[in-house]
Amino acid sequence: MPPFSVLDLAFIPEGQTAADALRNSVDLARHAEKWGYRRFWLAEHHNMTGIASAATAVVIGHVAAHTSTIRVGAGGVMLPNHSPLVIAEQFGTLETLFPGRIDLGLGRAPGTDQRTLRALRRDPSAADNFPQDVLELQALLGPVAEGQVIQAVPGHDTNVPLWILGSSLYGAQLAAALGLPYAFASHFAPAALHEAIALYRERFKPSAQLDRPHVMVAVNVIAADTDAEAKRLFTTPQQQFVNLIRGVRGKMRPPIDDIESYWQPHEKAHVSAMLACSAVGAPDTVRARLQAIVDSTQADELIIAAAIHDHKARLRSYEIAAELAGR
């Protein structure tokens, strides 16, 4: 198995608060560090009542301050929502505080709806400048050039590792052209997974940061001591994605006994396609599924998402995955 990392959205379960979610994130990060996970990433989402990681850089700093060795980063920051200078300052500060432990994954999508995008005071066309913004950010985090007037302080010459995130061929081509590692969001949009990583590897150009392609594949892992228990826990993300289709927002729902009574046939088909890159079950079931994903993608790294309502059950799921990686 390749190295495993953690993708945490700081979900807010029903009956809990954002403060509870952030405490759970810190607790998960501490356990992940102990269990040997390579990275702990958080993601930027706005106006989501069930996600507490909107101020992503702040949460990254909080998690990094409560851990000591695991890499902590963004998976990712939605760069069109920000000026490259501000992100360089934020992540340059994080790297200055926690040297050698900060990652910066960059996404092109807004991570929210169009009305919220306007509330962020961003032009929807800002995404068109994504490649130029990545290059500008990279320069701001690199050595100061002769005559350079604008500097990120802290930030310049911290050389925070950049990643390109994506779920389409666009991100794959950009990551390849810039010689950056590529993380594919197959945990919710797996359709173009194999085509995108093949294109990325084929067109990859070595860079100062990376001399050969590096692919991270995101996968949902819902592991428990029995298949039946894991399938029941999996009804939480299934409900989440049904509600996404329905345009219903809310906190993370507890599992239910009968998912068939919750969704309509067309919703089941849509959600099942979105969650196709998932490993759900007891340890042996999960191991076989993860091995199949690794064999088909030749992933250099897996990043694991686990939308599980009960924090103890979520910890147990990540513990099982870590044990499988150790084998």
Coordinates of C-alpha atoms in Angstrom, one line a residue:
M1 CA 0.0 0.0 0.0
P2 CA 1.2 3.6 -0.6
P3 CA 1.2 6.1 2.2
F4 CA -2.2 7.2 3.6
S5 CA -3.2 10.8 4.5
V6 CA -6.4 12.3 6.0
L7 CA -8.9 14.6 4.4
D8 CA -11.0 16.3 7.1
L9 CA -13.8 18.7 6.3
A10 CA -14.4 19.5 10.0
F11 CA -18.0 18.2 9.6
I12 CA -20.5 19.5 12.2
P13 CA -22.7 16.6 13.3
E14 CA -26.3 17.1 14.2
G15 CA -26.6 17.9 17.9
Q16 CA -23.1 19.5 18.0
T17 CA -21.5 22.9 17.3
A18 CA -18.6 24.2 15.2
A19 CA -16.5 24.2 18.4
D20 CA -17.2 20.5 18.8
A21 CA -16.2 19.9 15.2
L22 CA -12.9 21.7 15.5
R23 CA -12.1 19.8 18.7
N24 CA -12.8 16.6 16.9
S25 CA -10.5 17.7 14.1
V26 CA -7.7 18.2 16.5
D27 CA -8.3 14.9 18.2
L28 CA -8.4 13.1 14.8
A29 CA -5.1 14.8 13.8
R30 CA -3.4 13.7 17.0
H31 CA -4.6 10.1 16.4
A32 CA -3.6 10.2 12.7
E33 CA -0.1 11.4 13.7
K34 CA 0.2 8.5 16.1
W35 CA -1.1 6.0 13.6
G36 CA 1.4 7.0 10.9
Y37 CA -0.7 9.1 8.5
R38 CA 1.5 11.3 6.3
R39 CA -0.7 14.4 6.0
F40 CA -3.8 16.0 7.5
W41 CA -5.6 18.2 5.1
L42 CA -8.6 20.6 5.6
A43 CA -10.7 22.1 2.9
E44 CA -12.2 25.5 2.2
H45 CA -16.0 25.7 1.9
H46 CA -18.2 28.7 2.6
N47 CA -21.8 29.2 3.8
M48 CA -22.0 25.5 4.7
T49 CA -23.9 25.0 7.9
G50 CA -22.3 21.5 8.3
I51 CA -18.6 22.4 7.7
A52 CA -16.4 24.3 10.2
S53 CA -13.3 24.8 8.0
A54 CA -14.2 28.0 6.1
A55 CA -11.2 29.9 7.6
T56 CA -8.9 27.1 6.4
A57 CA -5.6 28.7 7.2
V58 CA -6.7 29.4 10.7
V59 CA -7.8 25.8 11.3
I60 CA -4.6 24.5 9.8
G61 CA -2.6 26.6 12.3
H62 CA -4.8 25.3 15.1
V63 CA -4.2 21.7 14.1
A64 CA -0.5 22.2 13.5
A65 CA -0.1 23.7 17.0
H66 CA -1.7 20.6 18.6
T67 CA 0.5 18.1 16.6
S68 CA 4.2 17.8 16.2
T69 CA 5.2 15.7 13.1
I70 CA 2.3 15.2 10.7
R71 CA 2.2 17.5 7.7
V72 CA -0.8 19.8 7.8
G73 CA -2.3 21.6 4.9
A74 CA -5.1 22.6 2.6
G75 CA -6.9 20.2 0.4
G76 CA -7.6 22.8 -0.6
V77 CA -7.7 26.5 -0.8
M78 CA -9.9 27.7 -3.6
L79 CA -7.5 30.2 -5.1
P80 CA -10.0 32.2 -7.2
N81 CA -11.6 33.3 -3.9
H82 CA -8.4 35.1 -2.9
S83 CA -5.5 37.2 -4.0
P84 CA -2.3 35.2 -4.4
L85 CA -0.5 37.7 -2.1
V86 CA -2.9 37.0 0.8
I87 CA -2.5 33.3 0.5
A88 CA 1.3 33.6 0.2
E89 CA 1.3 35.6 3.4
Q90 CA -1.1 33.2 5.2
F91 CA 0.8 30.0 4.3
G92 CA 4.2 31.7 4.5
T93 CA 3.3 32.5 8.1
L94 CA 2.2 28.9 8.7
E95 CA 5.4 27.6 7.3
T96 CA 7.4 30.0 9.4
L97 CA 5.6 28.8 12.5
F98 CA 5.7 25.1 11.6
P99 CA 8.7 24.7 9.3
G100 CA 8.6 21.7 7.0
R101 CA 5.1 20.7 7.9
I102 CA 2.8 22.8 5.7
D103 CA 1.2 21.8 2.3
L104 CA -0.9 24.1 0.1
G105 CA -3.3 22.3 -2.2
L106 CA -5.0 24.7 -4.7
G107 CA -8.5 24.3 -6.3
R108 CA -10.1 26.2 -9.1
A109 CA -13.7 25.8 -8.0
P110 CA -15.3 28.4 -5.7
G111 CA -16.2 25.8 -3.0
T112 CA -19.6 27.4 -2.7
D113 CA -22.6 28.7 -4.6
Q114 CA -22.8 31.8 -6.8
R115 CA -24.5 34.0 -4.2
T116 CA -21.9 33.2 -1.6
L117 CA -19.2 33.9 -4.2
R118 CA -20.6 37.4 -4.6
A119 CA -20.6 37.8 -0.8
L120 CA -16.8 36.9 -1.0
R121 CA -16.5 40.0 -3.3
R122 CA -15.1 37.8 -6.1
D123 CA -15.9 37.9 -9.8
P124 CA -17.0 34.5 -11.1
S125 CA -14.6 35.0 -14.0
A126 CA -11.6 34.9 -11.5
A127 CA -11.4 31.2 -12.1
D128 CA -10.2 31.9 -15.6
N129 CA -7.0 33.4 -14.1
F130 CA -6.2 30.3 -12.1
P131 CA -3.0 29.2 -14.0
Q132 CA -1.6 32.8 -13.7
D133 CA -2.6 33.0 -10.1
V134 CA -0.8 29.7 -9.3
L135 CA 2.4 31.0 -10.9
E136 CA 2.1 34.3 -9.0
L137 CA 1.6 32.5 -5.8
Q138 CA 4.5 30.2 -6.5
A139 CA 6.8 33.2 -7.2
L140 CA 5.7 35.0 -4.0
L141 CA 6.6 31.9 -2.0
G142 CA 9.9 31.5 -3.7
P143 CA 13.2 33.5 -3.5
V144 CA 12.9 37.3 -4.0
A145 CA 13.9 38.2 -7.5
E146 CA 16.1 41.2 -8.2
G147 CA 14.0 44.3 -8.4
Q148 CA 10.9 42.6 -7.0
V149 CA 8.7 45.3 -5.4
I150 CA 5.9 43.2 -3.9
Q151 CA 6.9 40.6 -1.3
A152 CA 5.0 38.2 0.9
V153 CA 6.2 38.8 4.5
P154 CA 6.4 36.1 5.9
G155 CA 6.2 34.1 2.8
H156 CA 9.1 34.8 0.4
D157 CA 11.6 31.9 0.1
T158 CA 9.5 29.6 2.3
N159 CA 8.8 27.5 -0.8
V160 CA 5.7 25.9 0.6
P161 CA 4.9 22.8 -1.5
L162 CA 2.0 23.5 -3.9
W163 CA -0.4 20.8 -5.1
I164 CA -3.0 21.1 -7.8
L165 CA -6.4 19.6 -6.9
G166 CA -9.0 18.6 -9.5
S167 CA -11.7 16.3 -10.7
S168 CA -11.2 16.9 -14.5
L169 CA -8.7 17.0 -17.2
Y170 CA -8.1 20.7 -16.7
G171 CA -6.3 20.3 -13.3
A172 CA -4.4 17.3 -14.6
Q173 CA -3.0 19.3 -17.6
L174 CA -2.1 22.2 -15.4
A175 CA -0.3 20.1 -12.7
A176 CA 1.6 18.3 -15.5
A177 CA 2.7 21.6 -17.2
L178 CA 3.8 23.1 -13.9
G179 CA 5.5 20.0 -12.6
L180 CA 3.4 19.9 -9.4
P181 CA 1.8 17.0 -7.5
Y182 CA -1.8 16.2 -8.5
A183 CA -4.6 15.2 -6.1
F184 CA -7.8 13.9 -7.7
A185 CA -11.1 14.4 -5.9
S186 CA -12.4 10.9 -6.6
H187 CA -14.1 10.8 -3.2
F188 CA -17.0 12.7 -4.8
A189 CA -16.3 13.0 -8.5
P190 CA -14.6 9.9 -9.8
A191 CA -15.8 9.8 -13.4
A192 CA -12.6 11.2 -15.0
L193 CA -10.1 9.6 -12.5
H194 CA -8.2 7.2 -14.7
E195 CA -8.2 9.5 -17.8
A196 CA -7.0 12.5 -15.8
I197 CA -4.1 10.7 -14.0
A198 CA -3.0 9.1 -17.3
L199 CA -2.9 12.5 -19.0
Y200 CA -1.0 14.0 -16.0
R201 CA 1.6 11.3 -16.1
E202 CA 2.0 11.4 -19.9
R203 CA 2.4 15.2 -20.0
F204 CA 4.4 15.8 -16.7
K205 CA 7.3 18.2 -16.9
P206 CA 9.8 18.0 -14.1
S207 CA 10.2 21.2 -12.0
A208 CA 12.2 22.5 -9.1
Q209 CA 9.6 21.1 -6.7
L210 CA 9.1 17.7 -8.3
D211 CA 11.2 15.6 -10.6
R212 CA 8.5 13.0 -11.5
P213 CA 4.7 12.7 -11.3
H214 CA 3.1 12.2 -7.9
V215 CA -0.6 11.2 -7.8
M216 CA -2.8 11.4 -4.8
V217 CA -6.2 9.7 -5.0
A218 CA -9.0 10.6 -2.6
V219 CA -11.2 7.8 -1.4
N220 CA -14.0 7.4 1.1
V221 CA -13.1 4.8 3.7
I222 CA -15.9 3.8 6.1
A223 CA -14.4 0.9 8.1
A224 CA -15.8 -0.9 11.1
D225 CA -15.5 -4.2 12.8
T226 CA -18.3 -5.7 10.6
D227 CA -19.6 -5.1 7.1
A228 CA -23.1 -4.5 8.4
E229 CA -21.9 -1.8 10.8
A230 CA -19.8 -0.1 8.2
K231 CA -22.7 -0.1 5.7
R232 CA -24.9 1.6 8.3
L233 CA -22.3 4.3 9.0
F234 CA -22.0 4.8 5.2
T235 CA -25.6 6.0 5.2
T236 CA -24.4 9.3 6.6
P237 CA -22.4 10.4 3.5
Q238 CA -25.1 8.9 1.3
Q239 CA -27.7 11.1 3.0
Q240 CA -25.3 14.1 2.6
F241 CA -25.1 13.6 -1.2
V242 CA -28.8 13.1 -1.5
N243 CA -29.4 16.4 0.3
L244 CA -26.8 18.0 -2.0
I245 CA -28.9 17.0 -5.0
R246 CA -32.0 18.2 -3.3
G247 CA -30.4 21.6 -2.4
V248 CA -30.9 20.9 1.3
R249 CA -28.2 22.1 3.6
G250 CA -27.6 21.1 7.2
K251 CA -25.4 19.4 9.7
M252 CA -24.1 15.9 9.2
R253 CA -26.9 13.4 9.9
P254 CA -26.6 10.3 11.9
P255 CA -26.8 6.9 10.1
I256 CA -30.1 5.3 9.4
D257 CA -31.2 1.7 9.2
D258 CA -32.7 1.8 5.7
I259 CA -31.2 4.1 3.1
E260 CA -33.5 2.7 0.4
S261 CA -36.4 4.5 2.1
Y262 CA -34.5 7.8 2.1
W263 CA -33.7 8.2 -1.6
Q264 CA -35.5 8.0 -4.9
P265 CA -34.2 5.6 -7.6
H266 CA -32.6 8.5 -9.7
E267 CA -31.0 9.9 -6.5
K268 CA -29.6 6.5 -5.7
A269 CA -28.0 6.2 -9.1
H270 CA -26.5 9.7 -9.0
V271 CA -25.2 9.3 -5.4
S272 CA -23.8 5.9 -6.1
A273 CA -21.9 7.2 -9.0
M274 CA -20.5 10.1 -7.0
L275 CA -19.4 7.8 -4.2
A276 CA -18.1 5.0 -6.4
C277 CA -14.5 5.5 -5.1
S278 CA -15.3 4.2 -1.6
A279 CA -14.2 1.3 0.6
V280 CA -16.9 0.3 3.0
G281 CA -16.8 -2.7 5.3
A282 CA -14.9 -4.7 7.8
P283 CA -11.1 -4.7 7.6
D284 CA -10.7 -7.5 5.0
T285 CA -13.4 -5.9 2.8
V286 CA -11.8 -2.5 2.9
R287 CA -8.3 -3.9 2.3
A288 CA -9.5 -5.7 -0.9
R289 CA -11.2 -2.5 -2.2
L290 CA -8.3 -0.2 -1.4
Q291 CA -5.9 -2.6 -3.1
A292 CA -8.1 -2.7 -6.2
I293 CA -8.1 1.1 -6.3
V294 CA -4.3 1.2 -5.9
D295 CA -3.8 -1.5 -8.6
S296 CA -6.0 0.4 -11.1
T297 CA -4.5 3.9 -10.5
Q298 CA -1.0 3.1 -9.3
A299 CA -1.5 6.0 -6.8
D300 CA 1.5 7.3 -5.0
E301 CA -0.7 8.2 -2.1
L302 CA -4.2 7.8 -0.9
I303 CA -6.0 10.5 1.0
I304 CA -8.9 9.2 3.1
A305 CA -12.2 11.0 3.7
A306 CA -14.6 9.6 6.3
A307 CA -17.9 11.4 6.9
I308 CA -19.0 9.5 10.0
H309 CA -21.4 11.1 12.4
D310 CA -20.0 9.5 15.6
H311 CA -16.5 10.7 16.4
K312 CA -15.5 7.4 18.1
A313 CA -16.6 5.5 15.1
R314 CA -14.7 7.8 12.8
L315 CA -11.6 7.3 14.9
R316 CA -12.0 3.6 14.6
S317 CA -12.4 3.8 10.9
Y318 CA -9.2 5.7 10.5
E319 CA -7.5 3.3 12.9
I320 CA -8.5 0.3 10.8
A321 CA -7.3 2.0 7.7
A322 CA -3.9 2.7 9.3
E323 CA -3.6 -0.9 10.4
L324 CA -4.2 -2.0 6.8
A325 CA -1.6 0.4 5.5
G326 CA 0.8 -1.0 8.1
R327 CA 0.3 -4.5 6.8

